[in-house]
Short mmCIF file of C-alpha atoms and ligand atoms in Angstrom, two decimals:
data_model
loop_
_atom_site.label_atom_id
_atom_site.label_comp_id
_atom_site.label_asym_id
_atom_site.label_seq_id
_atom_site.Cartn_x
_atom_site.Cartn_y
_atom_site.Cartn_z
CA MET A 364 -7.09 4.82 3.81
CA ASN A 365 -10.34 2.72 5.22
CA LEU A 366 -11.56 5.47 6.82
CA LEU A 367 -11.55 7.48 4.14
CA PHE A 368 -12.98 5.27 1.81
CA PRO A 369 -14.57 2.37 3.71
CA PRO A 370 -14.49 -0.40 1.76
CA HIS A 371 -17.69 -2.02 -0.43
CA CYS A 372 -17.57 -4.78 -2.45
CA VAL A 373 -17.08 -3.91 -6.28
CA TYR A 374 -20.14 -5.87 -7.81
CA CYS A 375 -23.04 -5.79 -5.01
CA GLY A 376 -22.34 -2.46 -3.00
CA CYS A 377 -22.57 -4.16 0.64
CA PHE A 378 -20.04 -3.01 3.64
CA LEU A 379 -17.06 -5.28 4.03
CA PRO A 380 -16.22 -5.06 7.70
CA GLU A 381 -12.50 -5.45 8.46
CA HIS A 382 -11.53 -5.58 4.88
CA LEU A 383 -7.83 -5.35 3.96
CA GLY A 384 -6.43 -5.04 0.96
CA LEU A 385 -7.79 -6.56 -2.70
CA PRO A 386 -9.98 -8.15 -4.34
CA LEU A 387 -13.21 -6.12 -2.94
CA PHE A 388 -15.44 -8.62 -3.28
CA CYS A 389 -17.65 -9.90 -0.43
CA THR A 390 -17.74 -13.39 0.08
CA SER A 391 -20.75 -14.43 -1.69
CA CYS A 392 -20.16 -12.66 -4.68
CA THR A 393 -16.60 -14.61 -4.29
CA GLU A 394 -18.99 -17.82 -4.31
CA ARG A 395 -20.92 -16.50 -6.96
CA PHE A 396 -18.26 -15.96 -9.13
CA ARG A 397 -15.90 -19.01 -8.70
CA SER A 398 -17.40 -21.67 -9.97
CA VAL A 399 -15.62 -24.36 -8.41
CA GLY A 400 -16.33 -27.68 -8.72
CA ILE A 401 -18.07 -27.59 -11.86
CA PRO A 402 -15.94 -29.29 -14.52
CA PHE A 403 -15.01 -27.44 -17.62
CA CYS A 404 -13.48 -28.79 -20.88
CA SER A 405 -9.54 -27.55 -20.64
CA GLY A 406 -9.58 -27.18 -24.37
CA CYS A 407 -12.26 -24.69 -25.25
CA GLY A 408 -13.76 -23.70 -21.65
CA THR A 409 -17.10 -24.96 -22.08
CA PRO A 410 -18.66 -26.51 -19.07
CA GLY A 411 -19.52 -30.21 -18.69
CA SER A 412 -19.95 -33.00 -16.50
CA VAL A 413 -18.05 -35.93 -15.79
CA PHE A 414 -19.64 -37.72 -17.90
CA SER A 415 -18.82 -35.64 -20.98
CA LEU A 416 -15.29 -34.77 -20.40
CA VAL A 417 -12.62 -37.47 -21.32
CA ASP A 418 -9.22 -36.46 -19.51
CA GLN A 419 -11.05 -32.88 -19.12
CA ILE A 420 -11.71 -32.30 -22.74
CA CYS A 421 -14.97 -32.53 -24.23
CA LEU A 422 -15.94 -34.59 -27.01
CA HIS A 423 -16.03 -31.43 -30.00
CA CYS A 424 -12.26 -30.90 -28.49
CA HIS A 425 -11.02 -34.43 -29.18
CA LEU A 426 -12.38 -34.32 -32.52
CA GLN A 427 -10.83 -30.52 -33.53
CA ARG A 428 -7.90 -29.62 -31.66
CA ARG A 429 -8.23 -25.53 -31.26
CA PRO A 430 -5.44 -23.33 -31.95
CA PHE A 431 -4.59 -22.44 -28.21
CA ASP A 432 -3.86 -25.50 -25.97
CA CYS A 433 -5.92 -24.88 -22.39
CA VAL A 434 -8.74 -22.25 -21.36
CA VAL A 435 -9.58 -21.29 -18.39
CA THR A 436 -12.66 -19.37 -17.03
CA LEU A 437 -14.54 -18.51 -14.16
CA GLY A 438 -17.78 -19.59 -15.52
CA VAL A 439 -20.42 -19.33 -17.82
CA TYR A 440 -21.09 -15.89 -19.56
CA ASP A 441 -24.71 -15.88 -17.57
CA GLY A 442 -26.38 -14.48 -14.65
CA ASP A 443 -24.49 -12.35 -12.27
CA LEU A 444 -21.22 -13.03 -14.23
CA ARG A 445 -23.07 -12.12 -17.56
CA GLN A 446 -23.98 -8.59 -15.76
CA ALA A 447 -20.06 -8.29 -14.32
CA VAL A 448 -18.53 -8.59 -17.60
CA LEU A 449 -20.91 -6.13 -19.17
CA ARG A 450 -20.51 -3.26 -16.07
CA MET A 451 -16.93 -3.91 -16.47
CA LYS A 452 -16.49 -2.60 -19.98
CA ARG A 453 -17.56 1.20 -18.19
CA ILE A 454 -14.67 3.76 -17.65
CA THR A 455 -16.28 3.43 -14.04
CA GLU A 456 -15.87 -0.16 -13.15
CA GLU A 457 -12.10 -0.47 -12.79
CA PRO A 458 -12.11 -1.72 -9.23
CA LEU A 459 -14.43 -4.30 -10.66
CA VAL A 460 -12.17 -5.71 -13.22
CA VAL A 461 -8.79 -5.78 -11.49
CA SER A 462 -10.95 -7.07 -8.53
CA MET A 463 -12.42 -9.62 -11.02
CA GLY A 464 -8.63 -10.19 -12.43
CA ILE A 465 -7.62 -11.18 -9.06
CA LEU A 466 -9.78 -14.22 -9.30
CA LEU A 467 -9.15 -14.88 -12.50
CA ALA A 468 -5.33 -15.32 -11.51
CA ALA A 469 -6.22 -17.50 -8.36
CA GLU A 470 -8.40 -20.08 -10.60
CA LEU A 471 -5.54 -20.01 -13.04
CA SER A 472 -2.73 -20.43 -10.09
CA GLU A 473 -4.89 -23.31 -9.04
CA LEU A 474 -5.70 -25.30 -12.29
CA LEU A 475 -2.12 -24.61 -13.87
CA GLY A 476 0.06 -25.07 -10.43
CA GLY A 477 3.64 -25.01 -11.17
CA GLN A 478 3.20 -24.77 -15.03
CA LEU A 479 2.30 -21.01 -15.02
CA PRO A 480 2.74 -18.89 -18.23
CA ASP A 481 5.66 -17.18 -18.84
CA ALA A 482 4.13 -13.71 -19.83
CA VAL A 483 0.59 -12.09 -20.91
CA VAL A 484 -0.71 -10.83 -23.49
CA PRO A 485 -3.73 -8.98 -23.56
CA VAL A 486 -6.45 -9.23 -26.56
CA PRO A 487 -6.04 -5.89 -28.24
CA MET A 488 -8.59 -3.24 -28.62
CA LEU A 489 -9.28 -1.29 -31.53
CA TRP A 490 -7.97 2.60 -30.89
CA SER A 491 -11.40 3.85 -31.86
CA ARG A 492 -13.06 1.29 -29.15
CA ARG A 493 -10.78 2.24 -26.95
CA VAL A 494 -11.55 6.21 -27.63
CA ARG A 495 -15.04 5.51 -27.21
CA ARG A 496 -15.10 3.89 -24.14
CA GLY A 497 -12.70 5.78 -22.54
CA THR A 498 -10.70 2.76 -20.97
CA ASN A 499 -9.30 -0.83 -21.89
CA ASN A 500 -10.87 -3.09 -19.70
CA VAL A 501 -8.62 -6.25 -20.96
CA GLY A 502 -6.23 -4.21 -20.95
CA ILE A 503 -6.54 -3.11 -17.00
CA LEU A 504 -7.65 -7.10 -16.64
CA ALA A 505 -4.61 -8.54 -17.94
CA GLN A 506 -3.02 -6.25 -16.14
CA ALA A 507 -4.40 -7.43 -12.55
CA VAL A 508 -3.84 -11.18 -13.53
CA ALA A 509 -0.29 -10.44 -14.43
CA GLU A 510 0.84 -8.57 -10.89
CA THR A 511 -0.89 -11.66 -9.45
CA LEU A 512 0.92 -14.16 -10.70
CA GLN A 513 4.12 -11.90 -11.09
CA LEU A 514 4.39 -12.49 -14.91
CA PRO A 515 5.47 -9.52 -17.09
CA VAL A 516 2.77 -7.90 -19.42
CA LEU A 517 3.11 -7.61 -23.00
CA SER A 518 1.06 -4.92 -23.66
CA ASN A 519 1.33 -4.18 -27.62
CA CYS A 520 3.02 -7.49 -28.66
CA VAL A 521 -0.16 -8.16 -30.67
CA ARG A 522 -2.03 -5.81 -32.55
CA TYR A 523 -4.53 -5.10 -34.95
CA GLN A 524 -3.31 -4.62 -38.33
CA ARG A 525 -6.55 -3.55 -39.92
CA ASN A 526 -10.57 -2.82 -38.70
CA CYS A 527 -12.97 -5.20 -37.78
CA LYS A 528 -16.42 -5.41 -36.85
CA LYS A 529 -17.41 -6.02 -33.22
CA GLN A 530 -18.05 -9.92 -32.57
CA SER A 531 -20.89 -9.38 -30.74
CA SER A 532 -22.48 -7.42 -33.55
CA LEU A 533 -22.28 -10.19 -35.66
CA PRO A 534 -24.16 -13.72 -36.15
CA ILE A 535 -22.14 -16.59 -34.91
CA ARG A 536 -21.54 -17.91 -38.34
CA LEU A 537 -19.44 -14.09 -39.48
CA ARG A 538 -17.33 -13.76 -36.55
CA ARG A 539 -14.16 -16.27 -37.95
CA GLN A 540 -14.03 -14.59 -41.00
CA ASN A 541 -14.67 -10.83 -39.23
CA VAL A 542 -10.99 -11.31 -37.27
CA GLN A 543 -9.41 -13.54 -39.75
CA GLY A 544 -5.96 -12.15 -40.29
CA ALA A 545 -7.20 -9.29 -38.24
CA PHE A 546 -3.54 -9.27 -35.84
CA ARG A 547 0.01 -9.10 -35.98
CA ALA A 548 3.08 -9.77 -33.76
CA ALA A 549 5.32 -6.75 -33.09
CA ALA A 550 9.11 -7.77 -33.76
CA ARG A 551 10.35 -6.34 -30.77
CA TYR A 552 9.39 -8.84 -28.29
CA ASP A 553 10.66 -12.20 -28.41
CA ILE A 554 8.76 -14.84 -27.34
CA LYS A 555 10.31 -18.44 -28.66
CA GLU A 556 9.40 -21.39 -26.67
CA CYS A 557 7.51 -19.31 -24.22
CA HIS A 558 3.55 -20.26 -22.84
CA ILE A 559 1.88 -17.49 -23.11
CA LEU A 560 -1.37 -16.53 -21.28
CA VAL A 561 -4.15 -14.72 -23.58
CA ILE A 562 -6.70 -12.32 -21.64
CA ASP A 563 -9.58 -11.32 -22.60
CA ASP A 564 -13.24 -10.79 -20.54
CA VAL A 565 -15.49 -13.19 -22.89
CA MET A 566 -15.20 -15.88 -24.96
CA THR A 567 -17.97 -17.07 -27.39
CA THR A 568 -16.72 -18.80 -30.47
CA GLY A 569 -13.39 -18.48 -29.51
CA ALA A 570 -12.21 -16.47 -32.76
CA THR A 571 -10.43 -13.84 -31.48
CA ALA A 572 -8.58 -16.17 -28.82
CA GLY A 573 -7.86 -18.44 -31.62
CA GLU A 574 -6.44 -15.55 -34.12
CA VAL A 575 -4.05 -13.87 -31.56
CA THR A 576 -3.26 -17.54 -30.19
CA LYS A 577 -2.05 -18.35 -34.15
CA VAL A 578 -0.06 -14.73 -34.39
CA VAL A 579 1.49 -15.41 -31.21
CA LYS A 580 2.73 -19.29 -32.19
CA ALA A 581 4.00 -18.27 -35.37
CA ALA A 582 6.03 -15.64 -33.30
CA GLY A 583 7.88 -18.61 -31.72
CA ALA A 584 5.15 -19.36 -28.75
CA ALA A 585 5.42 -22.71 -27.84
CA LYS A 586 2.26 -22.85 -25.94
CA VAL A 587 -0.75 -20.64 -25.32
CA THR A 588 -3.15 -20.44 -22.46
CA VAL A 589 -6.35 -18.41 -22.76
CA ALA A 590 -7.97 -17.06 -19.93
CA VAL A 591 -11.52 -15.38 -20.21
CA VAL A 592 -13.68 -14.39 -17.20
CA ALA A 593 -16.62 -15.87 -18.88
CA ARG A 594 -17.32 -18.54 -21.63
CA GLY A 595 -20.29 -17.58 -23.82
CA ILE A 596 -22.07 -20.39 -24.76
CA ARG A 597 -23.61 -20.65 -28.20
CA ALA A 598 -27.50 -21.34 -28.35
ZN1 ZN B 1667 -20.87 -8.71 -2.82
ZN1 ZN B 1668 -14.10 -28.62 -25.52
#
């Protein structure tokens, strides 16, 4: 296969000599996308410093608990990571989505250690949006994370029950209201007492991930970890 399709880095396009398997990132792109050593608040994924985080939790999360229990991210939605997330929305960038999923899985197993979740739930995509784009990048991302961690994916566990505007098209103050009560859980999945891993590409206000969390917790999930490729920081 390597002779027919010589492997190239899925982000920068450089040639990968003697590359075997996935992820298809060169060493410098892997380092670029994994903010190893930068502390992130485990409650909301905001980057902090050893001084601003107490017990790995930021002041905001100490004052106000969020619906989810933990957030894992590769880094801040900025620079190359932002470019990668934007490219991941294109139908032609499936190898980039899969490779990013494998990096996110590595981050998860490093941070969660032996406390890996029981199942993966992707943040759903509106049917109309999926048709327009021709791909469901978050679904593919979730599949790649799940396969790497050897976890089941509950693809249709959470669905939209009404139409919503695109979160990124709205000002921050309207985003919570836009997704409030937008989701419902499918009754056929028994997730009682489970630790669920909710996957999305980017998280900014946390409103969407929060609503999905509320739905899976109402269906009986005991714990929810949210994993996103990038954490958008509010300006
Ligand atoms: Zn590269
Ligand atoms: Zn926090």
